[in-house]
Amino acid sequence: MSVLEIPRIYFKGKIAWDPVTTNNYPVAQAPAAYDEDDCDSTLNSQTVRSAQVAGFRQAAVNEIVSAGNWNPQGSYRSPFYETQISGVDTGKGLDTTDPFVTAPVNFTGMLVDTEPYGAYSSQLFFDAMSFGIDGGCRVFGPRTARLNDRYINFNANPNNNMIAGVASVMWQTCFPKDKGLRIDSHDSPALQALAAAMAEADVLGVMVRFCTYRTVYFDDPGLSNGSSGATKAGQDLQAKIAAGGFQPNPARSLLVGTLGIWRAGDPMHEPGDRALLTTGVQIPVGSNPNPAVCGSAWARVGEDRVTLDLSNCIPAQNRATDKIDLGELTLVAADPPPAVAIMEIGKIPYALYDRAAYEATSGIIDIKVDPGIAKQLAGMNLGLTGSAAKYLQEAPLRAVPSDPNLYLDEGAKASTMVQVYDRGVPAEAGIAVTMSELGATQPTAVKQTTDSNGRVSFQLSATAGSVTGLVFQPGDNPVLPVTNAFDPQLFTYMYLRVLPADSDIAVLPPTWDNVHNYVLSNWEAMAPCMDNWLRLGDEQQVKVYAPVIKRLTDPANFEDFRFMPVTRDMSAGQRTLLYNFLDGGVALAANMAPAAGVRAGQVRRNFHRLSRAMRGT
Amino acid sequence: MIKLRWRAPAGTGDVQTLVQNAIDLEFATLPPYLYARLSILPGTNGPATARLQGIILQEMIHMCLACNIMNAIGGTPAIKPPHYPGPLPGDVGGALVVHLLPFSQAAVQQGMAIEEPSKPIDPPKLQAVVGEKTVTIGEYYHLLDLALQNLPVSDWTANRHQIDDNQFFPGQIFAVNNYADAHRAITQIVSEGEGTPVTPGEDGSPLDFQNELAHYYRFWELERNQVLIKANNPVGYAWDGVLGVDWNSVYPAIPDPETHDFSKDPPAAQQAQAACNQAYTAMVNALTGTFTGATGGLGVAVRAMFDLRMAAMKALHTPLADDTSVSGPAFLYLDVPQASARGHAP
């Protein structure tokens, strides 16, 4: 299953992150902040209205230095850059001579947090991913599912201690073979193998999994939290913003990833392979008081090999991302407790997981085993040990929700399906799954039992505007993650964001004052980047672009790269008031003469189409 | 094919003049490409839009890199808006008069003519040219590379008004602090425009240094409405399929608005064109500030570019007197930055 199968196509490069960060601040924490329950920008704890837009923007800029608000003028855009196919594996090990190698990987997403205050619910909304270019060796996939961050490890690189520079995180999505996926193999054996695999009945399409790490802020890889350099960088950004214009401050990360087979049963948005969870063993990193910790990993047992995905596992010892030398690691297997016998599967010397190896195969390691071993491992628990400690231990059962980040309008009814996996394959009936609230102070929970497909379904409540993390635990009597016991390295979870109804806003008279006050000023304040596209405080512009605004804010286009608001936090009531206003205005297209015509000496134009296009855009 | 005059430099001042020529040339390619791009009806011509957008962004980057080189060798980049129709700056071939054309076969053929590489170009071991010579854009850059290589180390100043990628164009703009950086910049510019040239030791390739299709070949795809694909033949590539160009999904935009007399058009059209001129002028002024070290200059210029785009969209939706056509931006720089809708005679 998954990218751990053969063939595999590796890629590596960089990604820029350019979110607006002002909404990371809860209301009481900073003057310019955000109420994630009510979906309101706030200034000094008051909801922003027209008169507060300028004040909010200035307060957000002030917070660059005073509160660490590192990107008040972001664009949300997150493009890959300098990213290429780095190698392939068709079953004979790493191959860097395949014609697909060095092909560019193109991707641009919009980075949006479902829960703006937290770090566990980032998403990348995008329209397509392209590995290679049109006409050449290429895999092109139109988006079916947005990317979601999972398994963030805040101890991945303690020495890169600038904001979230210490962290690494995984992303995954899949592209169904019957929904526009293109594989142009040409003379690439790896792509030929991938294309051939698509003919298998239980192959659903292509999976892409990548890990981002070593994030740099202010374009300075030497900055540290609280340092004079960080303060100076913040002041420099403030000076830029004071100069006017559009002044984003994107962060940058490295990435490694793998493209491979998506098979029936694999989850789309996070690994469903055998889960080797971190034991949380603290690993000293020089004189740094903060230790490193291995992230969780995944494994697939094939006929002649065990394949490990360590892409988010081995921590780095420095900003250059050299991996910590844990000595020779050993992959072991043991019968479930209370048995104590341990079988050694294979050795992993440092050379197989050091930085060079990591970048070459995106953290994936194959360990050859005798053909008979696979059957034995089916009922055993895997683990990864070093001379000093055990770093990973398999959790046989995992409960993976189908909606990693779900948005609902207040009053809507919904349910979410959870698939339970037993050592990497869909589980059987009769397994208990407990759903509890992340961060809850009381151990309250709901329990369901899997059906014959290993699935359960939970009803979700959308009674009021809120953002809730929901944790899913398989098995009997789990220890609930109450208070702060939640660890994204160990738990599977989803976020449910309920947008308030704002019924009182919906019924307001559709005047410009009301629309600006109760709808548009919210994003005009929070997202100055909107000035590039549409001045949300300009009544005439808003009226002129009414068709465009309605198309971009249409819930039917929620998954699109260009959906507005990017932050997906416009309530139904706000949309009603906005549309009532827009429907009463005069769109720019109406200024055009309806008659068709031909200008002498020019190509004949289809004015009917032109007119339709103007109304529709 | 553009032909440029190459005059062997006698000193740093001459090299600065040659770099300025490169800046002028890169800047001059933008309005015709932008005019074609802006004239495509929204929601149509996806492959064409993507190709043009990619070319335009790279041309912007080329101009930034050329300005970085200029600053690194002690010069002061100047942004000199050209007039259209007219020759490209430095073109001595005289055959190509560049127009502002809405998206059309003529527009993409013009793009091909601008980007056309010489095949084959000079052998890899280029020799410095004594006196004057007429050269292609690619050859011009190669000779400029040699001229820069011959500058003494003392002529290079690190960190002088450099634009890098810390805000925009990640991975594509970088500071030029010495000859090695300048060589890298020139390699990128030539590669993205022409691909890998055919030389005695190389078969050549339509791909640039990042394995993306070079500008000339992207225009060629549009012109043929086909995709250039890998193929097992002596050339290594073949034409295949249909790209999906729809020449009719275009605003009915007039060509060369600078030659149009807007005084006879409705006030709305005049105002729309004036807004375009004002936005363009503000953008040029902002760019000038950017390349002379203004704090936050590139961010100011980028905002001005978005303002120009908004003004252009408005103009493209505003009928002219004939009630059937519209106009895109004339890209007319106003010496006094105030609104004006008057066109210039060619």
PDB file of C-alpha atoms in Angstrom, chain A residues 5 177 197-205 261-266:
ATOM      1  CA  GLU A   5       5.222   0.304  -2.694  1.00  0.00           C
ATOM      2  CA  LYS A 177      -6.894   7.696 -11.837  1.00  0.00           C
ATOM      3  CA  ALA A 197       0.193  -0.100 -12.047  1.00  0.00           C
ATOM      4  CA  MET A 198      -2.832   2.076 -12.747  1.00  0.00           C
ATOM      5  CA  ALA A 199      -4.356  -0.845 -14.650  1.00  0.00           C
ATOM      6  CA  GLU A 200      -4.615  -2.913 -11.477  1.00  0.00           C
ATOM      7  CA  ALA A 201      -8.170  -3.066 -10.213  1.00  0.00           C
ATOM      8  CA  ASP A 202      -7.441  -2.031  -6.650  1.00  0.00           C
ATOM      9  CA  VAL A 203      -5.112   0.774  -7.586  1.00  0.00           C
ATOM     10  CA  LEU A 204      -7.095   3.972  -7.164  1.00  0.00           C
ATOM     11  CA  GLY A 205      -4.534   6.400  -8.499  1.00  0.00           C
ATOM     12  CA  ILE A 261       0.716   4.131  -5.852  1.00  0.00           C
ATOM     13  CA  TRP A 262      -2.574   4.843  -4.099  1.00  0.00           C
ATOM     14  CA  ARG A 263      -4.330   1.561  -3.473  1.00  0.00           C
ATOM     15  CA  ALA A 264      -7.819   0.796  -2.203  1.00  0.00           C
ATOM     16  CA  GLY A 265      -7.862   1.076   1.553  1.00  0.00           C
ATOM     17  CA  ASP A 266      -5.198   3.769   1.758  1.00  0.00           C
TER      18      ASP A 266
END
